[in-house]
PDB file of C-alpha atoms in Angstrom:
ATOM      1  CA  MET A   1     134.981  22.269 107.650  1.00  0.00           C
ATOM      2  CA  TYR A   2     137.104  19.906 110.041  1.00  0.00           C
ATOM      3  CA  HIS A   3     134.812  17.336 111.084  1.00  0.00           C
ATOM      4  CA  ASN A   4     135.894  14.216 108.930  1.00  0.00           C
ATOM      5  CA  ASN A   5     139.382  14.983 110.782  1.00  0.00           C
ATOM      6  CA  SER A   6     139.610  13.874 114.676  1.00  0.00           C
ATOM      7  CA  ILE A   7     140.645  16.463 117.361  1.00  0.00           C
ATOM      8  CA  ARG A   8     144.133  15.854 118.491  1.00  0.00           C
ATOM      9  CA  ILE A   9     144.974  17.782 121.907  1.00  0.00           C
ATOM     10  CA  LEU A  10     148.555  18.007 122.862  1.00  0.00           C
ATOM     11  CA  THR A  11     149.841  19.708 126.415  1.00  0.00           C
ATOM     12  CA  GLY A  12     153.370  20.906 127.754  1.00  0.00           C
ATOM     13  CA  ASN A  13     154.300  20.986 131.234  1.00  0.00           C
ATOM     14  CA  SER A  14     152.267  23.932 132.788  1.00  0.00           C
ATOM     15  CA  HIS A  15     148.874  22.495 133.265  1.00  0.00           C
ATOM     16  CA  PRO A  16     148.711  18.663 132.600  1.00  0.00           C
ATOM     17  CA  GLU A  17     145.458  18.131 134.754  1.00  0.00           C
ATOM     18  CA  LEU A  18     143.409  20.939 133.019  1.00  0.00           C
ATOM     19  CA  ALA A  19     144.505  19.277 129.310  1.00  0.00           C
ATOM     20  CA  GLN A  20     143.481  15.919 131.085  1.00  0.00           C
ATOM     21  CA  ALA A  21     140.062  17.300 132.153  1.00  0.00           C
ATOM     22  CA  VAL A  22     139.364  18.479 129.009  1.00  0.00           C
ATOM     23  CA  ALA A  23     140.207  15.779 126.796  1.00  0.00           C
ATOM     24  CA  GLU A  24     138.146  13.444 129.180  1.00  0.00           C
ATOM     25  CA  ARG A  25     135.275  15.979 128.700  1.00  0.00           C
ATOM     26  CA  LEU A  26     135.971  15.385 124.861  1.00  0.00           C
ATOM     27  CA  ASN A  27     136.409  11.609 125.178  1.00  0.00           C
ATOM     28  CA  VAL A  28     139.551  11.748 123.355  1.00  0.00           C
ATOM     29  CA  PRO A  29     143.154  10.744 124.467  1.00  0.00           C
ATOM     30  CA  LEU A  30     145.732  13.441 124.897  1.00  0.00           C
ATOM     31  CA  VAL A  31     148.465  12.842 122.173  1.00  0.00           C
ATOM     32  CA  PRO A  32     151.404  11.123 123.776  1.00  0.00           C
ATOM     33  CA  CYS A  33     154.137  13.792 124.106  1.00  0.00           C
ATOM     34  CA  THR A  34     157.394  14.432 126.196  1.00  0.00           C
ATOM     35  CA  VAL A  35     158.681  17.800 126.639  1.00  0.00           C
ATOM     36  CA  LYS A  36     161.844  17.741 128.391  1.00  0.00           C
ATOM     37  CA  ASN A  37     164.751  20.306 128.982  1.00  0.00           C
ATOM     38  CA  PHE A  38     168.730  19.381 128.137  1.00  0.00           C
ATOM     39  CA  SER A  39     170.920  19.959 130.819  1.00  0.00           C
ATOM     40  CA  ASN A  40     172.084  23.648 129.095  1.00  0.00           C
ATOM     41  CA  GLY A  41     168.100  24.425 129.649  1.00  0.00           C
ATOM     42  CA  GLU A  42     166.989  24.062 126.067  1.00  0.00           C
ATOM     43  CA  ILE A  43     163.368  22.490 125.555  1.00  0.00           C
ATOM     44  CA  ASN A  44     163.547  19.328 123.757  1.00  0.00           C
ATOM     45  CA  VAL A  45     159.895  18.300 122.449  1.00  0.00           C
ATOM     46  CA  LYS A  46     158.906  14.631 120.973  1.00  0.00           C
ATOM     47  CA  ILE A  47     155.051  13.844 119.429  1.00  0.00           C
ATOM     48  CA  SER A  48     154.579  10.266 119.589  1.00  0.00           C
ATOM     49  CA  GLU A  49     151.978   9.814 117.101  1.00  0.00           C
ATOM     50  CA  SER A  50     151.061  11.225 113.758  1.00  0.00           C
ATOM     51  CA  VAL A  51     149.294  14.537 113.503  1.00  0.00           C
ATOM     52  CA  ARG A  52     149.372  14.661 109.792  1.00  0.00           C
ATOM     53  CA  ASP A  53     146.172  16.547 108.287  1.00  0.00           C
ATOM     54  CA  GLU A  54     144.590  16.656 111.604  1.00  0.00           C
ATOM     55  CA  ASP A  55     142.846  19.312 113.808  1.00  0.00           C
ATOM     56  CA  VAL A  56     145.285  20.038 116.553  1.00  0.00           C
ATOM     57  CA  PHE A  57     144.698  21.797 119.858  1.00  0.00           C
ATOM     58  CA  ILE A  58     147.733  22.724 122.297  1.00  0.00           C
ATOM     59  CA  ILE A  59     146.810  23.430 125.825  1.00  0.00           C
ATOM     60  CA  GLN A  60     149.603  25.660 127.656  1.00  0.00           C
ATOM     61  CA  SER A  61     148.777  28.347 130.314  1.00  0.00           C
ATOM     62  CA  GLY A  62     151.150  31.156 130.918  1.00  0.00           C
ATOM     63  CA  CYS A  63     152.128  30.546 134.521  1.00  0.00           C
ATOM     64  CA  ASP A  64     154.853  29.573 136.784  1.00  0.00           C
ATOM     65  CA  ASP A  65     158.004  29.464 134.569  1.00  0.00           C
ATOM     66  CA  VAL A  66     156.092  31.497 132.079  1.00  0.00           C
ATOM     67  CA  ASN A  67     159.294  32.082 129.714  1.00  0.00           C
ATOM     68  CA  ASP A  68     159.497  27.905 129.885  1.00  0.00           C
ATOM     69  CA  ASN A  69     156.063  27.689 129.103  1.00  0.00           C
ATOM     70  CA  LEU A  70     155.694  29.984 126.167  1.00  0.00           C
ATOM     71  CA  MET A  71     158.909  28.479 124.653  1.00  0.00           C
ATOM     72  CA  GLU A  72     157.087  24.981 125.178  1.00  0.00           C
ATOM     73  CA  LEU A  73     153.874  26.428 123.250  1.00  0.00           C
ATOM     74  CA  LEU A  74     156.304  27.895 120.346  1.00  0.00           C
ATOM     75  CA  ILE A  75     158.154  24.448 119.586  1.00  0.00           C
ATOM     76  CA  LEU A  76     154.885  22.408 119.944  1.00  0.00           C
ATOM     77  CA  ILE A  77     153.096  24.848 117.561  1.00  0.00           C
ATOM     78  CA  SER A  78     156.382  24.770 114.970  1.00  0.00           C
ATOM     79  CA  ALA A  79     156.881  20.690 115.517  1.00  0.00           C
ATOM     80  CA  CYS A  80     153.077  20.235 114.524  1.00  0.00           C
ATOM     81  CA  LYS A  81     153.573  22.676 111.770  1.00  0.00           C
ATOM     82  CA  THR A  82     156.518  20.492 110.190  1.00  0.00           C
ATOM     83  CA  ALA A  83     154.541  17.392 110.846  1.00  0.00           C
ATOM     84  CA  SER A  84     151.777  18.496 108.222  1.00  0.00           C
ATOM     85  CA  ALA A  85     148.796  19.305 110.858  1.00  0.00           C
ATOM     86  CA  ARG A  86     145.885  20.894 109.000  1.00  0.00           C
ATOM     87  CA  ARG A  87     145.023  23.258 111.631  1.00  0.00           C
ATOM     88  CA  ILE A  88     146.833  24.331 114.950  1.00  0.00           C
ATOM     89  CA  THR A  89     144.970  26.103 117.615  1.00  0.00           C
ATOM     90  CA  ALA A  90     146.891  27.479 120.690  1.00  0.00           C
ATOM     91  CA  VAL A  91     144.224  26.957 123.919  1.00  0.00           C
ATOM     92  CA  ILE A  92     146.269  29.567 126.225  1.00  0.00           C
ATOM     93  CA  PRO A  93     143.420  29.623 129.360  1.00  0.00           C
ATOM     94  CA  CYS A  94     146.002  32.572 131.010  1.00  0.00           C
ATOM     95  CA  PHE A  95     147.545  34.458 128.165  1.00  0.00           C
ATOM     96  CA  PRO A  96     151.047  35.341 129.370  1.00  0.00           C
ATOM     97  CA  TYR A  97     152.510  39.023 129.044  1.00  0.00           C
ATOM     98  CA  ALA A  98     148.926  40.237 128.930  1.00  0.00           C
ATOM     99  CA  ARG A  99     149.570  43.066 131.369  1.00  0.00           C
ATOM    100  CA  MET A 100     152.163  44.728 128.895  1.00  0.00           C
ATOM    101  CA  ASP A 101     149.522  45.666 126.238  1.00  0.00           C
ATOM    102  CA  LYS A 102     150.379  49.084 125.582  1.00  0.00           C
ATOM    103  CA  LYS A 103     153.402  51.763 125.808  1.00  0.00           C
ATOM    104  CA  ASP A 104     152.115  53.617 129.123  1.00  0.00           C
ATOM    105  CA  LYS A 105     155.972  55.277 129.726  1.00  0.00           C
ATOM    106  CA  SER A 106     158.616  56.155 127.708  1.00  0.00           C
ATOM    107  CA  ARG A 107     160.487  53.019 125.995  1.00  0.00           C
ATOM    108  CA  ALA A 108     158.271  50.510 127.629  1.00  0.00           C
ATOM    109  CA  PRO A 109     157.577  47.049 125.535  1.00  0.00           C
ATOM    110  CA  ILE A 110     154.112  45.971 124.459  1.00  0.00           C
ATOM    111  CA  THR A 111     155.186  42.323 125.139  1.00  0.00           C
ATOM    112  CA  ALA A 112     151.501  41.188 124.335  1.00  0.00           C
ATOM    113  CA  LYS A 113     152.040  42.131 120.709  1.00  0.00           C
ATOM    114  CA  LEU A 114     155.546  40.388 120.622  1.00  0.00           C
ATOM    115  CA  VAL A 115     153.858  37.200 122.074  1.00  0.00           C
ATOM    116  CA  ALA A 116     151.000  37.065 119.275  1.00  0.00           C
ATOM    117  CA  ASN A 117     154.020  37.466 116.662  1.00  0.00           C
ATOM    118  CA  MET A 118     155.819  34.949 118.008  1.00  0.00           C
ATOM    119  CA  LEU A 119     152.809  32.508 117.976  1.00  0.00           C
ATOM    120  CA  THR A 120     151.678  33.642 114.314  1.00  0.00           C
ATOM    121  CA  VAL A 121     155.328  33.077 113.184  1.00  0.00           C
ATOM    122  CA  ALA A 122     155.448  29.622 115.155  1.00  0.00           C
ATOM    123  CA  GLY A 123     152.677  28.591 113.011  1.00  0.00           C
ATOM    124  CA  CYS A 124     149.344  28.891 114.528  1.00  0.00           C
ATOM    125  CA  ASP A 125     146.267  29.404 112.970  1.00  0.00           C
ATOM    126  CA  HIS A 126     143.800  30.016 115.781  1.00  0.00           C
ATOM    127  CA  VAL A 127     143.918  31.093 119.767  1.00  0.00           C
ATOM    128  CA  ILE A 128     141.332  30.222 122.298  1.00  0.00           C
ATOM    129  CA  THR A 129     142.395  31.942 125.524  1.00  0.00           C
ATOM    130  CA  MET A 130     140.294  33.419 128.960  1.00  0.00           C
ATOM    131  CA  ASP A 131     139.936  36.625 129.873  1.00  0.00           C
ATOM    132  CA  LEU A 132     142.541  38.746 128.529  1.00  0.00           C
ATOM    133  CA  HIS A 133     143.564  41.588 130.409  1.00  0.00           C
ATOM    134  CA  ALA A 134     142.781  43.919 127.864  1.00  0.00           C
ATOM    135  CA  SER A 135     140.397  42.499 125.170  1.00  0.00           C
ATOM    136  CA  GLN A 136     142.489  44.906 122.453  1.00  0.00           C
ATOM    137  CA  ILE A 137     144.850  41.963 122.762  1.00  0.00           C
ATOM    138  CA  GLN A 138     142.798  40.363 120.120  1.00  0.00           C
ATOM    139  CA  GLY A 139     144.073  42.942 117.498  1.00  0.00           C
ATOM    140  CA  PHE A 140     147.578  42.202 118.212  1.00  0.00           C
ATOM    141  CA  PHE A 141     146.654  39.041 116.026  1.00  0.00           C
ATOM    142  CA  ASP A 142     146.279  38.440 112.306  1.00  0.00           C
ATOM    143  CA  ILE A 143     144.263  35.310 113.007  1.00  0.00           C
ATOM    144  CA  PRO A 144     141.336  34.391 114.908  1.00  0.00           C
ATOM    145  CA  VAL A 145     141.044  34.986 118.356  1.00  0.00           C
ATOM    146  CA  ASP A 146     138.449  33.648 120.418  1.00  0.00           C
ATOM    147  CA  ASN A 147     138.478  35.456 124.127  1.00  0.00           C
ATOM    148  CA  LEU A 148     136.342  33.461 126.341  1.00  0.00           C
ATOM    149  CA  TRP A 149     134.958  34.638 129.498  1.00  0.00           C
ATOM    150  CA  SER A 150     134.745  33.149 133.003  1.00  0.00           C
ATOM    151  CA  GLU A 151     131.714  35.734 133.842  1.00  0.00           C
ATOM    152  CA  PRO A 152     129.294  33.273 133.348  1.00  0.00           C
ATOM    153  CA  LEU A 153     130.917  30.998 135.365  1.00  0.00           C
ATOM    154  CA  MET A 154     131.476  33.387 138.253  1.00  0.00           C
ATOM    155  CA  MET A 155     127.984  34.162 138.068  1.00  0.00           C
ATOM    156  CA  GLY A 156     126.774  31.115 138.375  1.00  0.00           C
ATOM    157  CA  TYR A 157     128.731  30.735 141.498  1.00  0.00           C
ATOM    158  CA  ILE A 158     127.188  34.045 142.920  1.00  0.00           C
ATOM    159  CA  LYS A 159     123.909  32.738 142.497  1.00  0.00           C
ATOM    160  CA  ARG A 160     124.661  29.044 143.892  1.00  0.00           C
ATOM    161  CA  SER A 161     127.185  30.270 146.698  1.00  0.00           C
ATOM    162  CA  ILE A 162     126.734  33.478 148.023  1.00  0.00           C
ATOM    163  CA  PRO A 163     124.045  33.934 150.549  1.00  0.00           C
ATOM    164  CA  GLY A 164     122.008  37.099 150.175  1.00  0.00           C
ATOM    165  CA  TRP A 165     123.410  38.076 146.503  1.00  0.00           C
ATOM    166  CA  GLN A 166     120.326  39.700 145.555  1.00  0.00           C
ATOM    167  CA  ASP A 167     121.324  42.714 147.926  1.00  0.00           C
ATOM    168  CA  ALA A 168     124.933  42.350 146.897  1.00  0.00           C
ATOM    169  CA  VAL A 169     127.119  45.066 145.548  1.00  0.00           C
ATOM    170  CA  VAL A 170     129.755  44.168 142.686  1.00  0.00           C
ATOM    171  CA  VAL A 171     133.001  45.879 142.955  1.00  0.00           C
ATOM    172  CA  SER A 172     135.982  46.766 140.676  1.00  0.00           C
ATOM    173  CA  PRO A 173     139.356  47.635 142.587  1.00  0.00           C
ATOM    174  CA  ASP A 174     140.427  49.873 139.744  1.00  0.00           C
ATOM    175  CA  ALA A 175     139.042  51.905 136.947  1.00  0.00           C
ATOM    176  CA  GLY A 176     140.200  49.278 134.702  1.00  0.00           C
ATOM    177  CA  GLY A 177     137.829  46.930 135.135  1.00  0.00           C
ATOM    178  CA  ALA A 178     134.599  49.568 135.317  1.00  0.00           C
ATOM    179  CA  LYS A 179     133.099  47.562 132.153  1.00  0.00           C
ATOM    180  CA  ARG A 180     133.321  43.828 133.867  1.00  0.00           C
ATOM    181  CA  VAL A 181     131.672  45.062 136.851  1.00  0.00           C
ATOM    182  CA  THR A 182     128.946  47.219 135.278  1.00  0.00           C
ATOM    183  CA  ALA A 183     128.400  44.355 132.734  1.00  0.00           C
ATOM    184  CA  MET A 184     127.589  42.064 135.491  1.00  0.00           C
ATOM    185  CA  ALA A 185     125.772  43.891 137.611  1.00  0.00           C
ATOM    186  CA  ASP A 186     123.372  44.554 135.011  1.00  0.00           C
ATOM    187  CA  LYS A 187     123.088  41.233 134.351  1.00  0.00           C
ATOM    188  CA  LEU A 188     122.359  40.321 138.129  1.00  0.00           C
ATOM    189  CA  ASN A 189     120.196  43.431 138.507  1.00  0.00           C
ATOM    190  CA  ILE A 190     122.422  44.243 141.484  1.00  0.00           C
ATOM    191  CA  GLU A 191     124.254  47.728 142.373  1.00  0.00           C
ATOM    192  CA  PHE A 192     128.159  48.007 141.532  1.00  0.00           C
ATOM    193  CA  ALA A 193     130.717  50.072 142.995  1.00  0.00           C
ATOM    194  CA  LEU A 194     134.175  51.491 142.184  1.00  0.00           C
ATOM    195  CA  ILE A 195     137.386  51.852 144.065  1.00  0.00           C
ATOM    196  CA  HIS A 196     139.846  54.530 142.979  1.00  0.00           C
ATOM    197  CA  ARG A 197     143.598  53.758 143.518  1.00  0.00           C
ATOM    198  CA  LYS A 198     146.041  56.603 144.376  1.00  0.00           C
ATOM    199  CA  ARG A 199     149.571  57.293 145.790  1.00  0.00           C
ATOM    200  CA  ASP A 200     149.787  59.653 148.793  1.00  0.00           C
ATOM    201  CA  GLY A 201     152.329  62.032 147.356  1.00  0.00           C
ATOM    202  CA  LYS A 202     154.243  62.131 143.956  1.00  0.00           C
ATOM    203  CA  SER A 203     157.031  59.611 144.425  1.00  0.00           C
ATOM    204  CA  LEU A 204     156.901  56.189 142.985  1.00  0.00           C
ATOM    205  CA  THR A 205     157.562  54.642 146.250  1.00  0.00           C
ATOM    206  CA  ALA A 206     154.779  56.773 147.935  1.00  0.00           C
ATOM    207  CA  PRO A 207     152.374  54.603 149.962  1.00  0.00           C
ATOM    208  CA  GLU A 208     149.275  53.620 147.942  1.00  0.00           C
ATOM    209  CA  ARG A 209     145.489  53.947 149.326  1.00  0.00           C
ATOM    210  CA  MET A 210     142.118  53.261 147.783  1.00  0.00           C
ATOM    211  CA  GLU A 211     138.800  55.208 148.430  1.00  0.00           C
ATOM    212  CA  LEU A 212     135.396  54.190 147.425  1.00  0.00           C
ATOM    213  CA  LEU A 213     134.468  56.603 144.221  1.00  0.00           C
ATOM    214  CA  VAL A 214     131.264  55.584 143.244  1.00  0.00           C
ATOM    215  CA  GLY A 215     128.272  53.330 145.012  1.00  0.00           C
ATOM    216  CA  ASP A 216     127.678  52.337 148.824  1.00  0.00           C
ATOM    217  CA  VAL A 217     128.677  49.039 150.384  1.00  0.00           C
ATOM    218  CA  LYS A 218     127.392  49.892 153.919  1.00  0.00           C
ATOM    219  CA  ASP A 219     126.034  46.904 155.206  1.00  0.00           C
ATOM    220  CA  LYS A 220     125.949  44.904 152.161  1.00  0.00           C
ATOM    221  CA  VAL A 221     127.700  42.114 150.916  1.00  0.00           C
ATOM    222  CA  ALA A 222     130.420  43.154 148.467  1.00  0.00           C
ATOM    223  CA  ILE A 223     131.477  41.037 145.444  1.00  0.00           C
ATOM    224  CA  LEU A 224     135.056  42.072 144.529  1.00  0.00           C
ATOM    225  CA  VAL A 225     135.702  41.145 140.678  1.00  0.00           C
ATOM    226  CA  ASP A 226     138.902  41.184 138.917  1.00  0.00           C
ATOM    227  CA  ASP A 227     140.628  39.611 136.344  1.00  0.00           C
ATOM    228  CA  MET A 228     144.103  38.695 137.971  1.00  0.00           C
ATOM    229  CA  VAL A 229     145.363  38.348 141.378  1.00  0.00           C
ATOM    230  CA  ASP A 230     149.353  38.084 141.415  1.00  0.00           C
ATOM    231  CA  SER A 231     151.080  39.435 144.511  1.00  0.00           C
ATOM    232  CA  GLY A 232     148.002  39.966 146.316  1.00  0.00           C
ATOM    233  CA  SER A 233     148.495  43.884 147.087  1.00  0.00           C
ATOM    234  CA  THR A 234     145.602  45.102 145.327  1.00  0.00           C
ATOM    235  CA  LEU A 235     143.295  42.416 146.773  1.00  0.00           C
ATOM    236  CA  ALA A 236     144.650  43.621 150.315  1.00  0.00           C
ATOM    237  CA  LEU A 237     144.214  47.169 149.907  1.00  0.00           C
ATOM    238  CA  ALA A 238     140.263  46.643 148.466  1.00  0.00           C
ATOM    239  CA  ALA A 239     139.272  44.386 151.148  1.00  0.00           C
ATOM    240  CA  ARG A 240     140.384  46.665 153.958  1.00  0.00           C
ATOM    241  CA  THR A 241     138.604  49.855 151.986  1.00  0.00           C
ATOM    242  CA  LEU A 242     135.582  48.041 151.462  1.00  0.00           C
ATOM    243  CA  ARG A 243     135.567  46.809 155.018  1.00  0.00           C
ATOM    244  CA  ASP A 244     136.318  50.307 156.378  1.00  0.00           C
ATOM    245  CA  ALA A 245     133.356  51.682 154.342  1.00  0.00           C
ATOM    246  CA  GLY A 246     131.177  49.026 156.302  1.00  0.00           C
ATOM    247  CA  ALA A 247     130.606  46.159 154.092  1.00  0.00           C
ATOM    248  CA  LYS A 248     128.934  43.219 156.049  1.00  0.00           C
ATOM    249  CA  SER A 249     131.322  40.426 154.175  1.00  0.00           C
ATOM    250  CA  VAL A 250     133.592  40.617 151.130  1.00  0.00           C
ATOM    251  CA  HIS A 251     133.756  37.823 148.790  1.00  0.00           C
ATOM    252  CA  ALA A 252     136.994  38.235 145.763  1.00  0.00           C
ATOM    253  CA  LEU A 253     136.194  36.605 142.520  1.00  0.00           C
ATOM    254  CA  ILE A 254     139.139  36.854 140.167  1.00  0.00           C
ATOM    255  CA  SER A 255     139.614  34.848 137.201  1.00  0.00           C
ATOM    256  CA  HIS A 256     143.495  34.191 137.076  1.00  0.00           C
ATOM    257  CA  GLY A 257     144.911  33.320 140.537  1.00  0.00           C
ATOM    258  CA  LEU A 258     148.586  33.725 139.691  1.00  0.00           C
ATOM    259  CA  LEU A 259     149.383  33.925 143.413  1.00  0.00           C
ATOM    260  CA  SER A 260     152.901  34.128 142.944  1.00  0.00           C
ATOM    261  CA  GLY A 261     153.591  36.670 146.106  1.00  0.00           C
ATOM    262  CA  SER A 262     156.119  34.894 148.596  1.00  0.00           C
ATOM    263  CA  ASN A 263     153.737  34.794 151.537  1.00  0.00           C
ATOM    264  CA  LEU A 264     150.504  33.235 150.416  1.00  0.00           C
ATOM    265  CA  THR A 265     149.282  32.470 154.240  1.00  0.00           C
ATOM    266  CA  LEU A 266     148.725  36.290 154.719  1.00  0.00           C
ATOM    267  CA  ILE A 267     145.804  35.836 152.315  1.00  0.00           C
ATOM    268  CA  ASP A 268     143.771  34.163 154.971  1.00  0.00           C
ATOM    269  CA  GLU A 269     144.575  36.998 157.326  1.00  0.00           C
ATOM    270  CA  LEU A 270     142.713  39.694 155.126  1.00  0.00           C
ATOM    271  CA  PRO A 271     138.989  40.532 155.711  1.00  0.00           C
ATOM    272  CA  ILE A 272     137.397  38.606 153.225  1.00  0.00           C
ATOM    273  CA  HIS A 273     135.029  35.701 153.302  1.00  0.00           C
ATOM    274  CA  GLU A 274     136.496  33.483 150.181  1.00  0.00           C
ATOM    275  CA  LEU A 275     138.603  33.837 147.418  1.00  0.00           C
ATOM    276  CA  VAL A 276     137.261  32.280 144.452  1.00  0.00           C
ATOM    277  CA  VAL A 277     139.625  31.838 141.372  1.00  0.00           C
ATOM    278  CA  THR A 278     139.388  29.702 138.243  1.00  0.00           C
ATOM    279  CA  ASN A 279     142.022  26.976 137.562  1.00  0.00           C
ATOM    280  CA  THR A 280     143.240  28.447 134.312  1.00  0.00           C
ATOM    281  CA  ILE A 281     146.449  28.384 136.490  1.00  0.00           C
ATOM    282  CA  PRO A 282     147.214  24.912 138.656  1.00  0.00           C
ATOM    283  CA  GLN A 283     146.245  25.717 142.119  1.00  0.00           C
ATOM    284  CA  GLY A 284     147.180  22.784 143.942  1.00  0.00           C
ATOM    285  CA  LYS A 285     150.079  24.323 146.093  1.00  0.00           C
ATOM    286  CA  HIS A 286     148.068  27.669 146.504  1.00  0.00           C
ATOM    287  CA  LYS A 287     145.104  25.394 147.884  1.00  0.00           C
ATOM    288  CA  GLU A 288     147.763  24.290 150.530  1.00  0.00           C
ATOM    289  CA  ALA A 289     148.629  27.607 151.537  1.00  0.00           C
ATOM    290  CA  ILE A 290     145.592  29.350 151.443  1.00  0.00           C
ATOM    291  CA  ALA A 291     142.210  28.093 153.702  1.00  0.00           C
ATOM    292  CA  LYS A 292     140.164  30.929 152.114  1.00  0.00           C
ATOM    293  CA  LEU A 293     140.907  29.428 148.583  1.00  0.00           C
ATOM    294  CA  VAL A 294     137.858  28.256 146.127  1.00  0.00           C
ATOM    295  CA  THR A 295     138.598  26.978 142.852  1.00  0.00           C
ATOM    296  CA  VAL A 296     135.882  26.929 139.861  1.00  0.00           C
ATOM    297  CA  ASP A 297     136.623  24.729 136.994  1.00  0.00           C
ATOM    298  CA  VAL A 298     136.874  26.061 133.551  1.00  0.00           C
ATOM    299  CA  SER A 299     137.670  22.961 131.938  1.00  0.00           C
ATOM    300  CA  PRO A 300     133.885  22.346 130.342  1.00  0.00           C
ATOM    301  CA  THR A 301     133.820  25.574 129.102  1.00  0.00           C
ATOM    302  CA  ILE A 302     137.187  25.317 127.146  1.00  0.00           C
ATOM    303  CA  ALA A 303     136.388  21.693 126.063  1.00  0.00           C
ATOM    304  CA  GLU A 304     132.764  22.997 124.644  1.00  0.00           C
ATOM    305  CA  SER A 305     135.022  25.912 122.740  1.00  0.00           C
ATOM    306  CA  ILE A 306     137.353  23.442 121.208  1.00  0.00           C
ATOM    307  CA  ARG A 307     134.482  20.803 120.133  1.00  0.00           C
ATOM    308  CA  ARG A 308     132.762  23.829 118.383  1.00  0.00           C
ATOM    309  CA  THR A 309     135.763  25.157 116.857  1.00  0.00           C
ATOM    310  CA  HIS A 310     136.400  21.727 115.375  1.00  0.00           C
ATOM    311  CA  ASN A 311     132.604  20.988 113.980  1.00  0.00           C
ATOM    312  CA  GLY A 312     132.564  24.818 112.717  1.00  0.00           C
ATOM    313  CA  GLU A 313     129.926  25.877 115.291  1.00  0.00           C
ATOM    314  CA  SER A 314     129.429  29.048 116.794  1.00  0.00           C
ATOM    315  CA  ILE A 315     131.088  29.777 120.049  1.00  0.00           C
ATOM    316  CA  SER A 316     128.594  32.613 121.129  1.00  0.00           C
ATOM    317  CA  LEU A 317     126.718  30.227 123.317  1.00  0.00           C
ATOM    318  CA  LEU A 318     129.532  29.890 125.691  1.00  0.00           C
ATOM    319  CA  PHE A 319     129.046  33.599 126.952  1.00  0.00           C
ATOM    320  CA  GLY A 320     125.533  33.195 127.920  1.00  0.00           C
ATOM    321  CA  GLU A 321     123.433  30.955 130.252  1.00  0.00           C
ATOM    322  CA  TRP A 322     124.982  27.582 129.133  1.00  0.00           C
ATOM    323  CA  ALA A 323     128.263  28.494 130.934  1.00  0.00           C
ATOM    324  CA  GLU A 324     126.472  29.746 134.164  1.00  0.00           C
ATOM    325  CA  THR A 325     125.147  26.231 134.542  1.00  0.00           C
ATOM    326  CA  THR A 326     128.259  24.256 133.767  1.00  0.00           C
ATOM    327  CA  GLY A 327     130.537  25.776 136.556  1.00  0.00           C
ATOM    328  CA  VAL A 328     131.305  23.226 138.956  1.00  0.00           C
ATOM    329  CA  ILE A 329     133.720  23.538 141.695  1.00  0.00           C
ATOM    330  CA  ALA A 330     137.000  21.842 141.312  1.00  0.00           C
ATOM    331  CA  VAL A 331     138.192  19.814 144.226  1.00  0.00           C
TER     332      VAL A 331
END
């Protein structure tokens, strides 16, 4: 049990706004900590307060300069370990390299497993993350991993902000998300649809197209659900497929808005009503480029998971109705 020790929250340079929001919600100050680069690119960390025998939580997301952010996290963990922290929890809202979770072709690396090993070797005792690309990544670790879901937050958003959701269809843009959308459709008591993606021809450069494999969206509101939007190519294909299949309107709800494509303004031209993402990734500069972008705040869920972990309480409450009521839209 750790509740005799105080919660100590640290953060690197990846997402200070989220760390600040979590700290304010828990009513604890962030530990003063400087993370700078030497002129040759090496990272230097200075923690300005004692963390000896404390319960330390380091909030660092895998976004933007993902390799620098990962290295910052590893160095912060190592610094806390050698400073005699009682327990070190890495809070990684968006897990880096999560898409490299299996050997899908010859000589392909399983980099998610490498990241898991690096975190453990650095001295991490526990990991809290959100919407892993594949839940088997939890098995890459020999330490406890809590994979929080944004699904209850998104369901709360659907009920509050999408008119006529009772007659909507939840859609997955690929076979990998089938489990996610069927679970969501069951909880909302509405229909679901699956889109199949294939190439026209055997060449890797052949154009891709999508077709509706299961379900009917004609004259219905389509709610497109996925875990990640990066370049936006899948989103664009899926949105046009749904429009061509007769959907009344398309709402895209995506957990991690990486949005690293070069021309973000193209998303505004897609046949979607809105693109809803969480703030596991900083969305400030994306909002300036995309008028249709809406951000849902995950800091209440992360803060509550930290509080419950610290007090030795169960976090299963965070997967149900509690989270549905807390999803506030970030400004």
